[in-house]
Short mmCIF file of C-alpha atoms in Angstrom, two decimals:
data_model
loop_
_atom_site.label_atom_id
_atom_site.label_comp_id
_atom_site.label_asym_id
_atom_site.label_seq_id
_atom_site.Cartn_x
_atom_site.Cartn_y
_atom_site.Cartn_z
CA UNK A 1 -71.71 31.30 0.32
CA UNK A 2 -69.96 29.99 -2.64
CA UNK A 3 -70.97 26.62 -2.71
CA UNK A 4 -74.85 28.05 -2.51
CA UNK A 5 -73.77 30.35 -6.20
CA UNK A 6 -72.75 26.87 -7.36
CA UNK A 7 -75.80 25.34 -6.76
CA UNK A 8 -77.83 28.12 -7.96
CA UNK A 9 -76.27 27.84 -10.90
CA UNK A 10 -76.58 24.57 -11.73
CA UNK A 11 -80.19 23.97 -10.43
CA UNK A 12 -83.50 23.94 -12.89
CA UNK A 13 -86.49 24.14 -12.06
CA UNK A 14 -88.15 23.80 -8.45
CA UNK A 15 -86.57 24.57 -5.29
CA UNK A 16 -83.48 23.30 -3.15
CA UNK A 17 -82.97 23.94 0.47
CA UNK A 18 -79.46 23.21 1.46
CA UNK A 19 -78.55 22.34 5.19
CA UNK A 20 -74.74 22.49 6.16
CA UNK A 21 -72.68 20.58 8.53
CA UNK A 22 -73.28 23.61 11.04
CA UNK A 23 -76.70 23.61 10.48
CA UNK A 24 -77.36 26.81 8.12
CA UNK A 25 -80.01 26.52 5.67
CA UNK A 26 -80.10 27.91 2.43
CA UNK A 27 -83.09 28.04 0.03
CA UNK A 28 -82.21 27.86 -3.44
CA UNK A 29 -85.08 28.39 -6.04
CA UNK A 30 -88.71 27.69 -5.77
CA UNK A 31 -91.37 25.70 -6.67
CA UNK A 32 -91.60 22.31 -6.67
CA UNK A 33 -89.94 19.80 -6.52
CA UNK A 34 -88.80 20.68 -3.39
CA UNK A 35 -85.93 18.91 -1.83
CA UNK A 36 -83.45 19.40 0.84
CA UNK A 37 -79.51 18.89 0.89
CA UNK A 38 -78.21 18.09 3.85
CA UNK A 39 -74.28 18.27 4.33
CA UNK A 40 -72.66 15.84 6.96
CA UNK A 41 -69.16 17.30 6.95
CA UNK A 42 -67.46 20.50 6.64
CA UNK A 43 -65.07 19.22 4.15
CA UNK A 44 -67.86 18.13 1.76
CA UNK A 45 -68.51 21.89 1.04
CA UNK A 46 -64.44 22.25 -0.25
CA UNK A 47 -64.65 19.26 -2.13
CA UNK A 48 -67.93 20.10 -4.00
CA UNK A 49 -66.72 23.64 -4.93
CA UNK A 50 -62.98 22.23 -5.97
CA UNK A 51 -64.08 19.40 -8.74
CA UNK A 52 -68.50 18.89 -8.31
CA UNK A 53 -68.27 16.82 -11.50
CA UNK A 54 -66.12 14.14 -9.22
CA UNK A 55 -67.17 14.60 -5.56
CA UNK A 56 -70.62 14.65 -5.78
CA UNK A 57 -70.83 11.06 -6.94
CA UNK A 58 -67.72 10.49 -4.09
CA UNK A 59 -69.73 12.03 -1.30
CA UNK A 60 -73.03 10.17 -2.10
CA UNK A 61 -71.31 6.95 -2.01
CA UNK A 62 -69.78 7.40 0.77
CA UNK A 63 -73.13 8.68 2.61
CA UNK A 64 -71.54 12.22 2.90
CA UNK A 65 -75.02 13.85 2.35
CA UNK A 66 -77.99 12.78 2.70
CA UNK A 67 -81.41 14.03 0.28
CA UNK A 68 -84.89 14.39 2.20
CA UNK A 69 -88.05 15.00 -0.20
CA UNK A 70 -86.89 12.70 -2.65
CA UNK A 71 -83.42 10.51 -4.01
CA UNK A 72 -80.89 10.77 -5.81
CA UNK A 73 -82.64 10.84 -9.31
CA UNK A 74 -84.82 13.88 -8.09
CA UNK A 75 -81.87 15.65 -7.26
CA UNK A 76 -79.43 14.82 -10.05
CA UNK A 77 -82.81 15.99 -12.12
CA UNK A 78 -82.83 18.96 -10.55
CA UNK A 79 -78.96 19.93 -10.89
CA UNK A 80 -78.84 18.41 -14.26
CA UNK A 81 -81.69 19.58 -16.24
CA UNK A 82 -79.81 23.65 -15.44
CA UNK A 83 -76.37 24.95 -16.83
CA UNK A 84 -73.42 22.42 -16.08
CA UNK A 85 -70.63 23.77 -13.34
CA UNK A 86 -67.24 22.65 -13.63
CA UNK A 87 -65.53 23.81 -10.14
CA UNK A 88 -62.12 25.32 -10.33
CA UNK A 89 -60.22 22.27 -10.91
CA UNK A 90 -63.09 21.04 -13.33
CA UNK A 91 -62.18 24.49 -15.58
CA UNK A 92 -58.57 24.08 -15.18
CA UNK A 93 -58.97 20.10 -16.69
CA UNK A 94 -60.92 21.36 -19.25
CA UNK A 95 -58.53 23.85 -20.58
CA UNK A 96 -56.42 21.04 -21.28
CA UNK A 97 -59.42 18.89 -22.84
CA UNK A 98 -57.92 17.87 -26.01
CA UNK A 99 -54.71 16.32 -24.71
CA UNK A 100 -56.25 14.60 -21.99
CA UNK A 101 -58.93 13.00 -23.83
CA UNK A 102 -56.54 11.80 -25.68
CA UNK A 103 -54.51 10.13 -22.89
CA UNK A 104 -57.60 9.27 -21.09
CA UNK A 105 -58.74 7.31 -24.52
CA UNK A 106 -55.38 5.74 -25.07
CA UNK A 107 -56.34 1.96 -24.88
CA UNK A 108 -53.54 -0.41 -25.87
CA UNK A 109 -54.47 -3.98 -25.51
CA UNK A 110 -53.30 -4.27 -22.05
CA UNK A 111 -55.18 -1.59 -20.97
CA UNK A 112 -58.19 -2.44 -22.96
CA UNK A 113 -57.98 -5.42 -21.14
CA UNK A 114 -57.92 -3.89 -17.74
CA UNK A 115 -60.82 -1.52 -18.24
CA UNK A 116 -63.22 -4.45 -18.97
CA UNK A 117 -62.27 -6.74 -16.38
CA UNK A 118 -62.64 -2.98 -13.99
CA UNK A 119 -66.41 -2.91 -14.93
CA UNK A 120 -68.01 -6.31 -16.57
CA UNK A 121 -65.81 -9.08 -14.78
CA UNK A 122 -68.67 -8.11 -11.75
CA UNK A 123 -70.45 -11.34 -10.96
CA UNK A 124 -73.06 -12.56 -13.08
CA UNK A 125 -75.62 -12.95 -10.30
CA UNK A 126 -75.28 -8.83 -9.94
CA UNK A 127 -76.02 -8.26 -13.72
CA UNK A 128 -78.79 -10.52 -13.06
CA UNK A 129 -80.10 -8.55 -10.65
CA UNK A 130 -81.71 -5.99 -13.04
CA UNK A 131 -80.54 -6.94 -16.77
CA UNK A 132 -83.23 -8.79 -18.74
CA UNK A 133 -83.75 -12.10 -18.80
CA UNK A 134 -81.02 -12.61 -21.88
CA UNK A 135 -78.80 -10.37 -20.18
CA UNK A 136 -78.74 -7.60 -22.81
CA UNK A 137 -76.04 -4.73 -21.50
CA UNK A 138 -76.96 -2.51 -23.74
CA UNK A 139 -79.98 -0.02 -25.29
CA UNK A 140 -83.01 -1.85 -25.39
CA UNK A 141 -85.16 -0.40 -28.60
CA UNK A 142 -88.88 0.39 -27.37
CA UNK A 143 -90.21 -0.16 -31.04
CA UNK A 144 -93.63 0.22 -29.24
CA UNK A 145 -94.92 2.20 -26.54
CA UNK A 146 -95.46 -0.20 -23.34
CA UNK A 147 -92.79 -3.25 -23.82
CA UNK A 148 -91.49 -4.51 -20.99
CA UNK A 149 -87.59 -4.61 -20.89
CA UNK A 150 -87.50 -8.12 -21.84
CA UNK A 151 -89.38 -7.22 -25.15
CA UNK A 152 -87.74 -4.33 -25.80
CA UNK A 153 -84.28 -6.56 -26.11
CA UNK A 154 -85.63 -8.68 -27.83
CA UNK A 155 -86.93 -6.03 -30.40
CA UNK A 156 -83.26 -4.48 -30.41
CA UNK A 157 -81.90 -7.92 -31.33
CA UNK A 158 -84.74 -8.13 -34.48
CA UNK A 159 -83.72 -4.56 -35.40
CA UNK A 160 -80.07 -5.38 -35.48
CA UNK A 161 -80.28 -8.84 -37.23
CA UNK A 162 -82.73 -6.72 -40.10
CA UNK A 163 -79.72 -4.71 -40.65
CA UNK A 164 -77.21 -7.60 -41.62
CA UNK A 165 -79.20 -9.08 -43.86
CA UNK A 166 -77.95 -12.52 -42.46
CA UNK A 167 -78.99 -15.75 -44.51
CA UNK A 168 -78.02 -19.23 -43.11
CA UNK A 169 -74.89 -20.32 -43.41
CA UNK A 170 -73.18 -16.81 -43.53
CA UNK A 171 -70.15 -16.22 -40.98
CA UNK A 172 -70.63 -13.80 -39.06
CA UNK A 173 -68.38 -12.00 -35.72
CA UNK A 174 -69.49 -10.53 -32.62
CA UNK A 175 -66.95 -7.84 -31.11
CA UNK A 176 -67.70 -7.34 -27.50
CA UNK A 177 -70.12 -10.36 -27.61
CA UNK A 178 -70.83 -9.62 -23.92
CA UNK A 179 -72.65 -12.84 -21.94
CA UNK A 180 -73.57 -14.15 -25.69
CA UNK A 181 -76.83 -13.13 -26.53
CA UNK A 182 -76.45 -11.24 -29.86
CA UNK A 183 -74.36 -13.93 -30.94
CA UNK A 184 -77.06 -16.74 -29.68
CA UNK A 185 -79.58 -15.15 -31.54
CA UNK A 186 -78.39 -14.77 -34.60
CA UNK A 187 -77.25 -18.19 -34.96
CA UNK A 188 -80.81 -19.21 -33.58
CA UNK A 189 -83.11 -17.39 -36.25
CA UNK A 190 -80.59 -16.75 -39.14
CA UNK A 191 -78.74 -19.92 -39.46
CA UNK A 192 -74.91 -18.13 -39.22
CA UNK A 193 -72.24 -19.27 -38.03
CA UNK A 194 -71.07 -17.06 -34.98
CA UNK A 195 -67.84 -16.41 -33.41
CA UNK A 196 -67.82 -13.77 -30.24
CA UNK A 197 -64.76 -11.97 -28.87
CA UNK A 198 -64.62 -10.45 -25.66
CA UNK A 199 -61.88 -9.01 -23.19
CA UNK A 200 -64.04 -10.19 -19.73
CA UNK A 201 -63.05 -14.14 -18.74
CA UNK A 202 -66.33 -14.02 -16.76
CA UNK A 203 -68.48 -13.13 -19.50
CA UNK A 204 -66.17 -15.49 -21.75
CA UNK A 205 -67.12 -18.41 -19.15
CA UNK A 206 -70.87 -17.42 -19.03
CA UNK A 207 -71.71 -17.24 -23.02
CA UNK A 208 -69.77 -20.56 -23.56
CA UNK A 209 -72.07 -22.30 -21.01
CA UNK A 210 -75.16 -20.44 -22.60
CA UNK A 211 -74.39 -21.87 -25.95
CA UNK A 212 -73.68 -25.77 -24.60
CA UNK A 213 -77.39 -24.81 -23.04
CA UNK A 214 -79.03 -23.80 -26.07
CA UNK A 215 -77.52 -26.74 -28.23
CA UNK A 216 -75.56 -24.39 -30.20
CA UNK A 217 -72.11 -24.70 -29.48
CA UNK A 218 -71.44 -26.22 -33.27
CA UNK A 219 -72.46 -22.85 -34.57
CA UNK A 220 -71.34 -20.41 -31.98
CA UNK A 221 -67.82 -19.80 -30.69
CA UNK A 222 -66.65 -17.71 -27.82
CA UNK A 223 -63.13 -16.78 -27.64
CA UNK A 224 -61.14 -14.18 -25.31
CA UNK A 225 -59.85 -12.13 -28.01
CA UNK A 226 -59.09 -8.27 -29.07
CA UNK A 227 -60.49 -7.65 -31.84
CA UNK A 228 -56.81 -5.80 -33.37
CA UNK A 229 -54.93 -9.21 -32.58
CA UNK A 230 -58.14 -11.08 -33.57
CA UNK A 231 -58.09 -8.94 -37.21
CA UNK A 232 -54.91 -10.23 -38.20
CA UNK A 233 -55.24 -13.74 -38.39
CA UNK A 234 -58.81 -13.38 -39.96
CA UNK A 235 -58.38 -11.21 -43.02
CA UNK A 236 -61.65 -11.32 -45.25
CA UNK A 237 -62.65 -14.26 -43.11
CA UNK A 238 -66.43 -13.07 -42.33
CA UNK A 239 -69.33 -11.88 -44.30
CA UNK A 240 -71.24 -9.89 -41.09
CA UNK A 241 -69.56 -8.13 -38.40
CA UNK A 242 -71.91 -6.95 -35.47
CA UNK A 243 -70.89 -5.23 -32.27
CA UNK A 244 -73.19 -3.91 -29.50
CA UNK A 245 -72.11 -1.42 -26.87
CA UNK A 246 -68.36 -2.03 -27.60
CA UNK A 247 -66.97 0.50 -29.69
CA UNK A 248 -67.67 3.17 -26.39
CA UNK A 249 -64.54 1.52 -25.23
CA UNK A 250 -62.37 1.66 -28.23
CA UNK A 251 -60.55 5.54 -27.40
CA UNK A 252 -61.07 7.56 -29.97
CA UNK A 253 -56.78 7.74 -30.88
CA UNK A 254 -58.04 3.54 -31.36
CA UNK A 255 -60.78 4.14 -34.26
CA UNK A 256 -58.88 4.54 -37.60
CA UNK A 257 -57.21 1.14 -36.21
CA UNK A 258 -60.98 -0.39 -35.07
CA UNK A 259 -62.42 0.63 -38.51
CA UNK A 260 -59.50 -0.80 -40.77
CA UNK A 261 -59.88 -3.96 -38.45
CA UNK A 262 -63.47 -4.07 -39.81
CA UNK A 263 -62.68 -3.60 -43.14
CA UNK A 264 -59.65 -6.37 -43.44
CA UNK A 265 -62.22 -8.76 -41.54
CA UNK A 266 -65.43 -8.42 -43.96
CA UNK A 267 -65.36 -9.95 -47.88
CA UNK A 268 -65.75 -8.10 -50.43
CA UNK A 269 -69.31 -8.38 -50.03
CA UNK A 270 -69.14 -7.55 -45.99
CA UNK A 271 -71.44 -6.11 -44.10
CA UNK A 272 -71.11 -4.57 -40.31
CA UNK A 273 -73.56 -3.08 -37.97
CA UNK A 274 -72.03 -0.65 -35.41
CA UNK A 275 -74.10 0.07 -31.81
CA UNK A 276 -72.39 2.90 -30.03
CA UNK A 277 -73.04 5.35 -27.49
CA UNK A 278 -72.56 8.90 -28.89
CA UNK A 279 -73.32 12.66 -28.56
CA UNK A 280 -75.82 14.74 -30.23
CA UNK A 281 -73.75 18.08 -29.10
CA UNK A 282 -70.42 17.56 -30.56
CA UNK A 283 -67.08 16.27 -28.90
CA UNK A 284 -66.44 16.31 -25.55
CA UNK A 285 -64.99 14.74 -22.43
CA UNK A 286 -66.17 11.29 -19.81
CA UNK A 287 -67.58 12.62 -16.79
CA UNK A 288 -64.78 12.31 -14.23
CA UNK A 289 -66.74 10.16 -11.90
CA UNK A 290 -67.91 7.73 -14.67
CA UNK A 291 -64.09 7.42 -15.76
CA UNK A 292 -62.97 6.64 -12.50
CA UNK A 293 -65.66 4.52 -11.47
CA UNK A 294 -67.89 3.01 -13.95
CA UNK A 295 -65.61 3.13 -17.32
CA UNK A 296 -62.03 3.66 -16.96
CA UNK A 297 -60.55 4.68 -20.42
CA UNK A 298 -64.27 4.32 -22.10
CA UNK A 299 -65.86 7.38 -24.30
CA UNK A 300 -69.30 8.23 -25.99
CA UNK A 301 -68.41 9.87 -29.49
CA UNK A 302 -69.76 12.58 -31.29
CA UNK A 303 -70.83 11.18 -35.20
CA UNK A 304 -68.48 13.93 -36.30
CA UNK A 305 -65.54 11.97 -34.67
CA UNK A 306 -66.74 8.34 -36.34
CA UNK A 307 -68.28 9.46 -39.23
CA UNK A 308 -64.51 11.01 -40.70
CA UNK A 309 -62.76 7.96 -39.74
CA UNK A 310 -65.06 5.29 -41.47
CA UNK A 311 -64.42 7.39 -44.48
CA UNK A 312 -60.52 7.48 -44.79
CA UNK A 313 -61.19 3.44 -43.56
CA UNK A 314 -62.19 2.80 -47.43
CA UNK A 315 -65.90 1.66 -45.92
CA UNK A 316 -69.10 2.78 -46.89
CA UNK A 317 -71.27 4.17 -44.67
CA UNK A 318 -74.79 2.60 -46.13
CA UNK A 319 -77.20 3.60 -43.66
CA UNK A 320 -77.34 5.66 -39.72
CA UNK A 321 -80.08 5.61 -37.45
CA UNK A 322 -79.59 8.13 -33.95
CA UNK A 323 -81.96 6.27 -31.37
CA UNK A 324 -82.51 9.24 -28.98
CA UNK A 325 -85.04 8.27 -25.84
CA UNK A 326 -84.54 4.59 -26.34
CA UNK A 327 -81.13 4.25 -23.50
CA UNK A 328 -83.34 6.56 -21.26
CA UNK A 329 -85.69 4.11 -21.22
CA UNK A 330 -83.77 1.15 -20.87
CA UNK A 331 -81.74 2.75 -17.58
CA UNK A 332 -85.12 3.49 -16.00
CA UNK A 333 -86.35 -0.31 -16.21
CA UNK A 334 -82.61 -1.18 -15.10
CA UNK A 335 -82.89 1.66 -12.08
CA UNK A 336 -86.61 0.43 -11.13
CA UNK A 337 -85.35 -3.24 -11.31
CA UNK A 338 -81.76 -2.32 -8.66
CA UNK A 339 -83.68 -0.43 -6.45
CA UNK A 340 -86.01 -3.32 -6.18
CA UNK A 341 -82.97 -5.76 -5.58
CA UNK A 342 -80.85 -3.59 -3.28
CA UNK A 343 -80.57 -5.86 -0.42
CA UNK A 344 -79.61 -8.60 -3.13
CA UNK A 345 -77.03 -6.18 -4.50
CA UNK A 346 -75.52 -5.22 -1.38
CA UNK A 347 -75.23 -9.16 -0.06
CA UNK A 348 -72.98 -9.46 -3.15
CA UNK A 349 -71.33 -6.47 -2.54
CA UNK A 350 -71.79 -3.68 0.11
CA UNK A 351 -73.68 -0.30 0.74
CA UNK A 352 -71.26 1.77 -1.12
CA UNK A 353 -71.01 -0.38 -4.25
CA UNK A 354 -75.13 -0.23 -4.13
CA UNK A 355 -74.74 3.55 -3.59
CA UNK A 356 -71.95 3.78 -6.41
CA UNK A 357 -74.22 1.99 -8.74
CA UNK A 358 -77.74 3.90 -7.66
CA UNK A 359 -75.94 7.12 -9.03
CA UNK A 360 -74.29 5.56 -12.20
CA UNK A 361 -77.95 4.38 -13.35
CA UNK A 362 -79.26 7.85 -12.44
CA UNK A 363 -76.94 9.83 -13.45
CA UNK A 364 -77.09 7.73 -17.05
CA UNK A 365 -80.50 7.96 -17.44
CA UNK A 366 -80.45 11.39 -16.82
CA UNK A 367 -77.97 12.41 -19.58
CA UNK A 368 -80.35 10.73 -22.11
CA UNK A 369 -82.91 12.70 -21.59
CA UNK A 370 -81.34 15.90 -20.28
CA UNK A 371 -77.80 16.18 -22.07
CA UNK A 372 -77.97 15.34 -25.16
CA UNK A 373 -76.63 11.68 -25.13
CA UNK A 374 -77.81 8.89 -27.55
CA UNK A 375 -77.32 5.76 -29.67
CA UNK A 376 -76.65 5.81 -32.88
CA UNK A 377 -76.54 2.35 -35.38
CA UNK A 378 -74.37 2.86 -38.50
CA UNK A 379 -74.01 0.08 -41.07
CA UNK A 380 -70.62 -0.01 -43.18
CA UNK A 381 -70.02 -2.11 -46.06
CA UNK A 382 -67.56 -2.61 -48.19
CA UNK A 383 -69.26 -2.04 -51.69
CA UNK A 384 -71.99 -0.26 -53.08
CA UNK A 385 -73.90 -3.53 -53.93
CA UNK A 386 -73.98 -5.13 -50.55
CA UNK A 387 -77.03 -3.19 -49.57
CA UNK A 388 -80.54 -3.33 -51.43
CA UNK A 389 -81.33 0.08 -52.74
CA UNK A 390 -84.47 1.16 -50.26
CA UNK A 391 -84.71 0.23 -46.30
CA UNK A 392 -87.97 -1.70 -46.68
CA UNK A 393 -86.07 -4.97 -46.27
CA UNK A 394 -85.27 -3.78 -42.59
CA UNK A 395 -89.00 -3.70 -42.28
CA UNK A 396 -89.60 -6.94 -43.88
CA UNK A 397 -86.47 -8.84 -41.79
CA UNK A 398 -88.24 -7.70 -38.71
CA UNK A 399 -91.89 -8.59 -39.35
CA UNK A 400 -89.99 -12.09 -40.78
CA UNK A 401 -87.54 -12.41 -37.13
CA UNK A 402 -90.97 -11.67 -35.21
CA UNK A 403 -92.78 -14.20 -36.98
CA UNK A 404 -89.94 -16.78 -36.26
CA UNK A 405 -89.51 -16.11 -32.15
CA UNK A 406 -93.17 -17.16 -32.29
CA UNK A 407 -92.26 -20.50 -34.19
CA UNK A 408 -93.96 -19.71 -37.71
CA UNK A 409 -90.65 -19.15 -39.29
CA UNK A 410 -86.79 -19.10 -38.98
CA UNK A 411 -85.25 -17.89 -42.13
CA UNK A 412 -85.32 -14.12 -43.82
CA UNK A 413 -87.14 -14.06 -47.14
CA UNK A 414 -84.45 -14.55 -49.82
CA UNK A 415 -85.64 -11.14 -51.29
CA UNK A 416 -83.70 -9.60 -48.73
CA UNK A 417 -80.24 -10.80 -50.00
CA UNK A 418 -77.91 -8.71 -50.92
CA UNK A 419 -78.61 -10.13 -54.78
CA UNK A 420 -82.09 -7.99 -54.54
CA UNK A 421 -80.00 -4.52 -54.97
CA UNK A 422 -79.04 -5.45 -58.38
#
């Protein structure tokens, strides 16, 4: 049986027993785990062996199969952790890979526009349902062993804010400011003025209200904005630029225009801190099921597909840090947390939204720690200056950012200006 060959192929460790719609079993493997497959249709079988990548994640949401001996995360661990199987029309795609990435990528501003409202225009109540309490969307940074999600945020905010070397007064933009809580912070413990752009009206809406909350609407400014239309009217208009989880969405055929955006924004002086998504194992292709459902037009880059384009940009790469384990561990607080709230979920939504999302986090958390997926931070500037010479003021920023969430301090030492590299 083919599909059985497909299966086998793809499967690690531990044993599957596959049941089809007529009721044949198959044992695949052994050891443990040991989980069963069981088919509901006929045409489930075709549709696995045409495109797997796609219609696996189809047929679970639609409750096409059903897994005994374990979920969805056992089983994607199991398929995942062995050799990856394309399907026929999965080999044929990726014969053409280069020219449709490149088309997938393509992200005008229209477009752009489109894919955000497609994924974070979802109701805040739902994000609320298993973000943390500031409603970070993004990798959490687990600077110790045994935070809880809500720590681990607010570590990746400290970690961040080191980077910029923010002191009060400095102006600093937010692209893809998401519900607000970068932004929120920074002008909270750094004393810098903040302006956030996003393309989602409901996270818009939300971070405005957060900052009329937090009494700090006369330093932080929320605006519906792309960043290329945004660039033009604010030439050399900021001295930090930050963005967290955004750039995933630029396109890759988008990134000499993203990076010279950066560049024309920052002073002389400038400073930017860039949080992406990327690849340990070179350039590839989005998932086909995470295109077409979670991230239309959105991609997670290799370094040697940024690292090129920052370069002919004129900026200066000043310092990269690849943050491996740290997403895997932030999807399995986020997984732990929607499972817990399914009911919730699926009174805002339905069972095959719930399912949709179930494999999404799974799935995610999966290609962190099986696939080679990370996060990697890179800092640009625009001279050599802008920087001190060593990274102990990253150290130093933190311990100082730690000291003020617990209301002994709010402002960086002034040894960590960017006057200390001279």
């Amino acid at each position: 049986m083919l599909l059985v060959r497909l299966l086998a192929a793809a499967k690690g460790d531990g044993t599957l027993n596959l049941i089809t719609a007529d009721g044949k079993h198959h044992r695949i493997g052994s050891g443990s785990p040991n989980l069963t497959l069981r088919l509901h249709d006929h045409a489930v079988e075709r549709d696995l062996l045409i495109n797997p990548r796609l219609r696996f994640g189809e047929a679970y949401m639609n409750g096409r199969f059903s897994i005994e001996g374990g979920g969805i995360y056992d089983l994607l661990s199991m398929l995942m952790s062995g050799a990856e199987v394309q399907g026929a029309l999965g080999r044929a795609m990726e014969s053409l890979s280069p020219l449709l990435r490149r088309a997938q990528q393509y992200n005008p501003m229209r477009r752009s526009r489109q894919n955000v409202e497609h994924h974070y225009n979802l109701s805040r109540q739902f994000y609320k349902l298993f973000l943390d309490r500031d409603m970070q969307y993004s990798c959490a940074y687990f600077a110790e062993p045994g935070l809880s999600l809500d720590e681990a945020q607010e570590a990746k905010k400290r970690h961040i804010a080191a980077k910029l070397l923010i002191v009060p007064g400095m102006r600093v933009l937010d692209i893809g400011c998401g519900w607000g809580g970068m932004a929120l912070y920074l002008a909270r413990h750094t004393g810098a003025r903040v302006t956030g752009i996003t393309l989602s009206s409901e996270q818009l809406a939300v971070a405005r209200h957060r900052a009329v909350e937090a009494g700090l609407s006369d330093r932080v400014n929320f605006e519906l904005r792309d960043y290329r239309e945004f660039a033009a009217a604010h030439r050399g208009a900021f001295d930090r630029i930050v963005s967290v989880g955004m750039f995933e969405h630029v396109g890759v055929p988008h990134y000499r225009n993203y990076f010279n955006a950066v560049r024309d924004m920052l002073n002389d002086e400038g400073v930017a801190l860039i949080h992406s998504i990327g690849r340990l194992d070179g350039p590839a292709s989005t998932n086909p099921w995470i295109r077409k459902y979670i991230f239309p037009g959105g991609y997670s880059p290799a370094l040697s597909e940024v690292l090129p384009v920052i370069e002919r940009s004129g900026l200066l790469a000043t310092d990269l840090e690849v943050l491996r384990l740290h997403y895997a561990e932030t999807l399995r607080h986020w997984r732990a947390r929607f499972t817990a709230h399914w009911e919730d979920a699926k009174a805002l939504y339905d069972e095959r939204f719930c399912r949709m999302w179930e494999f999404y986090l799974a799935g995610a958390e999966l290609a962190f720690r099986l696939q080679g997926h990370m996060v990697f931070q890179v800092q640009v500037a625009r001279s050599l200056g802008a920087v001190p010479l060593t990274r102990d003021y990253m150290l130093n920023a933190e311990r100082d950012l730690a000291s003020a969430s617990n209301g002994q301090s709010a402002e960086l030492r002034p040894s960590r200006t960017p006057e200390s590299a001279a």
